[in-house]
Tab-separated table of C-alpha atoms in Angstrom:
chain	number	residue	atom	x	y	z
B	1	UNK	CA	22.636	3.954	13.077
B	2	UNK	CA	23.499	2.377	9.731
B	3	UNK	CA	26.347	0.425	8.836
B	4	UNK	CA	30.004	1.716	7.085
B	5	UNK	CA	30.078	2.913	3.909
B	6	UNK	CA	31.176	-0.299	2.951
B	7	UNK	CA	28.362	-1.866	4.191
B	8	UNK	CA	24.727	-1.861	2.640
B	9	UNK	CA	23.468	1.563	4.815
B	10	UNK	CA	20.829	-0.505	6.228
B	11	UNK	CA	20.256	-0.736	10.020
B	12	UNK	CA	20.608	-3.394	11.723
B	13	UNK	CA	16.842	-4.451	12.369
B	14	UNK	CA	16.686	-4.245	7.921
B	15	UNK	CA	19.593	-6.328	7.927
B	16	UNK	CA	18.095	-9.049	10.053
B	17	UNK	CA	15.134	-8.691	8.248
B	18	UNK	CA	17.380	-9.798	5.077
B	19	UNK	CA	19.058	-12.150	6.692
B	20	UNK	CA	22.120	-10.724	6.709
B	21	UNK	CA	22.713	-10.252	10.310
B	22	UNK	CA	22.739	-12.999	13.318
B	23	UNK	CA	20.663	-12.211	16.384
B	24	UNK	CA	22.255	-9.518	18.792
B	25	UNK	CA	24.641	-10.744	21.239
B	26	UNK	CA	25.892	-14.178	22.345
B	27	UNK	CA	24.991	-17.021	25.422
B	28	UNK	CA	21.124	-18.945	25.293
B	29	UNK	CA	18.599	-18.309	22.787
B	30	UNK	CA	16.821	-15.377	23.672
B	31	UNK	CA	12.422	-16.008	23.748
B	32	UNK	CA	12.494	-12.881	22.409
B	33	UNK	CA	13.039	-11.980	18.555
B	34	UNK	CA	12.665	-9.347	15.905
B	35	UNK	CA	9.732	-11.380	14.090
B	36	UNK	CA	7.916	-11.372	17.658
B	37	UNK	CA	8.620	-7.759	18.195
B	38	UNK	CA	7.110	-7.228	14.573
B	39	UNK	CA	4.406	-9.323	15.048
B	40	UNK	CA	3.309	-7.545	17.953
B	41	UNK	CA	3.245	-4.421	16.347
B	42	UNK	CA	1.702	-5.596	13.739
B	43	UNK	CA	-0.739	-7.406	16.056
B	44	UNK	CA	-1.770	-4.008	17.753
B	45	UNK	CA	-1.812	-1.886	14.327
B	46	UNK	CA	-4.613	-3.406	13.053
B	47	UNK	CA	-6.412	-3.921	16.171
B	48	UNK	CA	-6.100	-0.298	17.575
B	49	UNK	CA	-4.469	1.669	14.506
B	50	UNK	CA	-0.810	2.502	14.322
B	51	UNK	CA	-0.800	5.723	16.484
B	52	UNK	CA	-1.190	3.068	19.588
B	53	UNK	CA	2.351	1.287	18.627
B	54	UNK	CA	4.841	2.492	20.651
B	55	UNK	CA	7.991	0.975	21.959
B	56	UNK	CA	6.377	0.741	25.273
B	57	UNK	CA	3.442	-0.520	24.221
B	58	UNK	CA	4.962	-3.177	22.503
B	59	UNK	CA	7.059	-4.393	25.232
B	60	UNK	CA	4.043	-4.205	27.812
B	61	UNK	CA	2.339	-6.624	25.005
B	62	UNK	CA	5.372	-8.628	24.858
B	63	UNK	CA	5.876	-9.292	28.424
B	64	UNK	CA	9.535	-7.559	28.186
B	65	UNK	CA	10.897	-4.345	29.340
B	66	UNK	CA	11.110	-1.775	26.740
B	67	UNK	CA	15.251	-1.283	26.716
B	68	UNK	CA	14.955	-5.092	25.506
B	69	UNK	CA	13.180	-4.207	22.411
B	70	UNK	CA	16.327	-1.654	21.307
B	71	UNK	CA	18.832	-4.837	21.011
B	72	UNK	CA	16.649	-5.448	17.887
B	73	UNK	CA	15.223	-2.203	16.510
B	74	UNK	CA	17.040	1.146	17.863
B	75	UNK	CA	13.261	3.226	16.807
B	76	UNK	CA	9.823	3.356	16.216
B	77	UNK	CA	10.526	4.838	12.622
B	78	UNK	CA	12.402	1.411	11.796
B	79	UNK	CA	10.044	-0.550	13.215
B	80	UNK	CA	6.884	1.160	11.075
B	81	UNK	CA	9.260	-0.220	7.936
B	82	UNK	CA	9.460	-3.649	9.005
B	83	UNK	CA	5.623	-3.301	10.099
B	84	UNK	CA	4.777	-2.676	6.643
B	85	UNK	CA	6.985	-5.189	5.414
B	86	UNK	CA	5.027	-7.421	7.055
B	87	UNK	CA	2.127	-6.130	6.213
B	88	UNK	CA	2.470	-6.405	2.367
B	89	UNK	CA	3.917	-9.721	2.191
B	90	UNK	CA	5.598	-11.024	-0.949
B	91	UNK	CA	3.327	-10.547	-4.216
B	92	UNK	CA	1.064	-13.577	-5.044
B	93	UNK	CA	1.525	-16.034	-7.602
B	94	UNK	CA	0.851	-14.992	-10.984
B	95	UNK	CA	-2.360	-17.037	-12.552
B	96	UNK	CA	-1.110	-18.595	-15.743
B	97	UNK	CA	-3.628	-16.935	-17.869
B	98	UNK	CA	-1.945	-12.957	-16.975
B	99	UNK	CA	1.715	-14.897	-16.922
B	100	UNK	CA	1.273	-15.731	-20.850
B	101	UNK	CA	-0.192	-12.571	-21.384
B	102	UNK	CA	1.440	-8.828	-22.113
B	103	UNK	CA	2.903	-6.491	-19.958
B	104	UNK	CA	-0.635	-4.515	-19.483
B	105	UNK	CA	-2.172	-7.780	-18.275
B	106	UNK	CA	0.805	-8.185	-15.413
B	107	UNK	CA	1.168	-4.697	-14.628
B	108	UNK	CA	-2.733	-4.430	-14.100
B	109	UNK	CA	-2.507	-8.026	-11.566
B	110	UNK	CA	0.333	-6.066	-10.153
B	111	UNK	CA	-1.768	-3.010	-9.077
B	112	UNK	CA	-5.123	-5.039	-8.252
B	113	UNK	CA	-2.924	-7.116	-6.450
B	114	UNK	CA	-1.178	-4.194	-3.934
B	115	UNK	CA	-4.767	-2.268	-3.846
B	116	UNK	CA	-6.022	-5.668	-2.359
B	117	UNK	CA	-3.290	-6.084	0.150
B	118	UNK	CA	-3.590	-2.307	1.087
B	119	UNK	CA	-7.798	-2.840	1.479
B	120	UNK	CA	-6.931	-5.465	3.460
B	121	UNK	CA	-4.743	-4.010	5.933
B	122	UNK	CA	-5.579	-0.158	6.275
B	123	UNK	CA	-3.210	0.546	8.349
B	124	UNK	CA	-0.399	0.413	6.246
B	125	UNK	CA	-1.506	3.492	4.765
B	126	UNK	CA	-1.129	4.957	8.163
B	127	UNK	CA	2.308	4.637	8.313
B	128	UNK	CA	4.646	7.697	7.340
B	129	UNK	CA	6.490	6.911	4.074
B	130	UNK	CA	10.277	8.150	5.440
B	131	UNK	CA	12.122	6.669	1.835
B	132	UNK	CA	12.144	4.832	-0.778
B	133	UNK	CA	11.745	0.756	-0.547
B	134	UNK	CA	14.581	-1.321	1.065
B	135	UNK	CA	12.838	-3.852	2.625
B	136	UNK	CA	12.895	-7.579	1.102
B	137	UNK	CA	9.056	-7.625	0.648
B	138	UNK	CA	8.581	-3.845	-0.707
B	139	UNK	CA	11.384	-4.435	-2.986
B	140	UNK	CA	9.853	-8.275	-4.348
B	141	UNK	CA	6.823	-5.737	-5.345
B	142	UNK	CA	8.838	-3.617	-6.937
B	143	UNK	CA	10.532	-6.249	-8.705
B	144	UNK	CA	7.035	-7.628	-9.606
B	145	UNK	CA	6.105	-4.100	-11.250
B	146	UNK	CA	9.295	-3.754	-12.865
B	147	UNK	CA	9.669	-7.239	-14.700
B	148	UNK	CA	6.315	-6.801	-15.705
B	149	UNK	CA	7.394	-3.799	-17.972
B	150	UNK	CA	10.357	-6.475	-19.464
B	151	UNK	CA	10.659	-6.281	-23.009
B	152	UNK	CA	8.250	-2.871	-23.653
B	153	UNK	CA	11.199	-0.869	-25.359
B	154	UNK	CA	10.782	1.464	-22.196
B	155	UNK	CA	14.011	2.193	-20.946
B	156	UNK	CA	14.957	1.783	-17.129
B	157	UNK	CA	14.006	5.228	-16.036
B	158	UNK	CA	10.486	4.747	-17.360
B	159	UNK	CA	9.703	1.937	-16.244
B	160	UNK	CA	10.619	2.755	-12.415
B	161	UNK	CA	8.758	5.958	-13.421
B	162	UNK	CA	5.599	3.909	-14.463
B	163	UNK	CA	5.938	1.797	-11.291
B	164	UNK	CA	5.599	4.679	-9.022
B	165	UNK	CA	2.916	6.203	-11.121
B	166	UNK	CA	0.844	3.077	-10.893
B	167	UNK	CA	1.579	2.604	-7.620
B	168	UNK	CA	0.960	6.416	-6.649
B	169	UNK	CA	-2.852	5.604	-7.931
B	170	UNK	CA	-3.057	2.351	-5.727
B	171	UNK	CA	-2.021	4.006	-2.518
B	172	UNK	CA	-4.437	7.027	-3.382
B	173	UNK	CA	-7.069	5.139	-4.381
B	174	UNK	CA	-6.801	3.248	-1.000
B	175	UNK	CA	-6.249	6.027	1.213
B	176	UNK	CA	-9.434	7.368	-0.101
B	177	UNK	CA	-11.440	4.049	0.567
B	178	UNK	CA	-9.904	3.747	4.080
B	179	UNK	CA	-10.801	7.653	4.537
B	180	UNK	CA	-14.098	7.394	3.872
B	181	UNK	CA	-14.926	3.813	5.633
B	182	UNK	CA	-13.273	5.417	8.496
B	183	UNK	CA	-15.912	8.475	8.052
B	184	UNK	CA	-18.847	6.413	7.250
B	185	UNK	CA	-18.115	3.818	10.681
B	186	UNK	CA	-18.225	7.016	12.514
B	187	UNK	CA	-21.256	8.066	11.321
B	188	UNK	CA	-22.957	4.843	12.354
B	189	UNK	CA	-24.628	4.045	8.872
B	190	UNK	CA	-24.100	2.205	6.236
B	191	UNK	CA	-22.597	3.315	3.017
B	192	UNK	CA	-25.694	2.881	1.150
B	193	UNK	CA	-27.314	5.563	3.048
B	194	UNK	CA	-24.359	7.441	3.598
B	195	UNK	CA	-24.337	7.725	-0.373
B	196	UNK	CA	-27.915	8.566	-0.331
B	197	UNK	CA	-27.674	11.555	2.525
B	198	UNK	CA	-24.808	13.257	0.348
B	199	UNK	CA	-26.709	13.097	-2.683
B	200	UNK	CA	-29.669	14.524	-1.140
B	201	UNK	CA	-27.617	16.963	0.169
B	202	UNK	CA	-26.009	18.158	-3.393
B	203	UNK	CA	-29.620	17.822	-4.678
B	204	UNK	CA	-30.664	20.445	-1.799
B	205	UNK	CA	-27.396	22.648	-2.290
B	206	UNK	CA	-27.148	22.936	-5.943
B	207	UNK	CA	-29.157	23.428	-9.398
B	208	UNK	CA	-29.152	23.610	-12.782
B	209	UNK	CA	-28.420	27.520	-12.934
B	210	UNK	CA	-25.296	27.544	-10.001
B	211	UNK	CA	-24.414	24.292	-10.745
B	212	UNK	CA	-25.164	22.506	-14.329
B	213	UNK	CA	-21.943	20.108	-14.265
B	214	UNK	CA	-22.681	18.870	-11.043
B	215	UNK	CA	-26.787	18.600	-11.796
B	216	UNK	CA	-25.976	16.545	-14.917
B	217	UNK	CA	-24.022	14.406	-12.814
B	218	UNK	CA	-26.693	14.108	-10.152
B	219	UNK	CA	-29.493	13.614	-13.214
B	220	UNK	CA	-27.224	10.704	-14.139
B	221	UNK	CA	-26.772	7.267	-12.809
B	222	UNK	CA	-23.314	8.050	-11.635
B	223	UNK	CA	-24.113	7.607	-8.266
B	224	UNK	CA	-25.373	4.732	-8.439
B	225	UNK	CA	-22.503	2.736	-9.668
B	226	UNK	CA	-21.648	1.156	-12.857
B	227	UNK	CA	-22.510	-2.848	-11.370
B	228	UNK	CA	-18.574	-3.018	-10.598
B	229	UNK	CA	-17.364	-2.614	-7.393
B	230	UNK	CA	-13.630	-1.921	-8.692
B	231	UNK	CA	-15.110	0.698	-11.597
B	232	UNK	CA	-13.373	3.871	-10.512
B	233	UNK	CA	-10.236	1.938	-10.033
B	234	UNK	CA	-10.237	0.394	-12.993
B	235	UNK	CA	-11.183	3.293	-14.776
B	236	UNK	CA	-8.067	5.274	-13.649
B	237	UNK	CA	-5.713	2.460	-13.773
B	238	UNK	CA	-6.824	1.984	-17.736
B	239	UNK	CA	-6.338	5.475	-18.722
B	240	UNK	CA	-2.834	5.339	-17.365
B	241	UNK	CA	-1.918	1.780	-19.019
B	242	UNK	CA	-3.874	3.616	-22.218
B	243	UNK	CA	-1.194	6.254	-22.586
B	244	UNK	CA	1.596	4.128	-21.184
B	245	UNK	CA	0.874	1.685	-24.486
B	246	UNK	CA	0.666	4.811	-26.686
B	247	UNK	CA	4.157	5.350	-25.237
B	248	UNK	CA	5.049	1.778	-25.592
B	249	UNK	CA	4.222	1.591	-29.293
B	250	UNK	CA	5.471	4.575	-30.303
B	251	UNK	CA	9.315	3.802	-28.619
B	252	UNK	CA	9.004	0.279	-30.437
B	253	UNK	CA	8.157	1.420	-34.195
């Protein structure tokens, strides 16, 4: 349930979150809160994955009953968004050395800095996005991303439009890590040899007359990495901040 019309359409859980909104109902303090009931969740996220929070299983964890939990947040889906919250945190500090530089110096701490986060804590990514950003953490980020783009000559619809494509890349980029850790834990080997098996595998499936492109690639040191752990990343994230300052300087002639 969300508040009137009048009222900022958040639900009560996002409201306390805010601060806008005293604890539910009156007499002694209560042991239990909304930051413990987060924390909890959060608690059993990363140790078991997010398909093991429930309400229930919260609670149990908790030492409550599970109708306790609903005085605080009326459903899983809320709780997920507070979860993340959480999760993110606020942005980091800006080092003075990308504060008194451009916009493409603070927009690229900006990604590095939500990739890390999301690296960090996997199971995030986990979590169903249901809308856009109303949480106080998720929207410091976005105000992070968007002051970042201050003074570009982009106008406001761009730069939220650059924010989401930069951010789009982040959360892909991570999904794909977390994907393929997940796949190579399974497995039982490390990624070294994991790498190795699948290009022995391409070697063994392909050739220069069914498959030149991917040969050539093979034939090349692709594979073996550049020296920079953060190379494909980087890569993509530069191409986009390449066109976005193509964009930039053409808007500001």
């Amino acid at each position: 349930m969300t508040d009137a019309e009048d009222g900022t359409g958040l639900p009560a859980s996002l409201e306390m979150a805010w601060g806008l909104r005293e604890r539910p109902g009156k007499g002694p303090r209560p042991t239990l809160t909304l930051t413990r009931i987060v924390d909890a969740a959060v608690a059993l996220a990363a140790a078991e994955g997010v398909d093991a929070v429930s309400m229930g299983r919260v609670a149990k964890e908790l030492g409550v009953s599970t109708m306790s939990l609903y005085r605080y947040v009326t459903a899983k889906e809320e709780l997920y968004i507070l979860m993340a919250d959480v999760g993110v945190g606020a942005p980091p500090p800006v080092p003075p050395e990308v504060r008194d530089g451009g916009w493409r110096e603070l927009l690229s701490h900006w990604a590095f800095a939500q990739r890390a986060v999301l690296m960090a804590n996997a199971w995030i990514l986990r979590i169903p996005i249901t809308g856009a950003p109303v949480s106080p953490n998720q929207l410091a980020w976005m105000e992070r991303g968007l002051a970042a783009l201050a003074g570009t000559g982009l106008d406001e619809g761009e730069k939220i439009s650059t924010i989401i494509l930069v951010g789009g890349l982040v959360r892909n980029e991570a999904v794909m890590a977390a994907d393929m850790m997940d796949a190579i834990v399974k497995s039982g080997v490390s990624p070294a040899l994991a790498m190795d098996r699948y290009v022995r595998t391409l070697r063994l499936m392909t050739g220069p007359d069914t498959h030149p492109a991917v040969t050539r690639l093979l034939d090349s040191d692709a594979f073996a990495g550049s020296g920079e752990p953060d190379f494909q990343f980087r890569y993509g994230l530069d191409r986009i901040l390449d066109g976005l300052e193509g964009r930039i300087n053409g808007s500001t002639l």
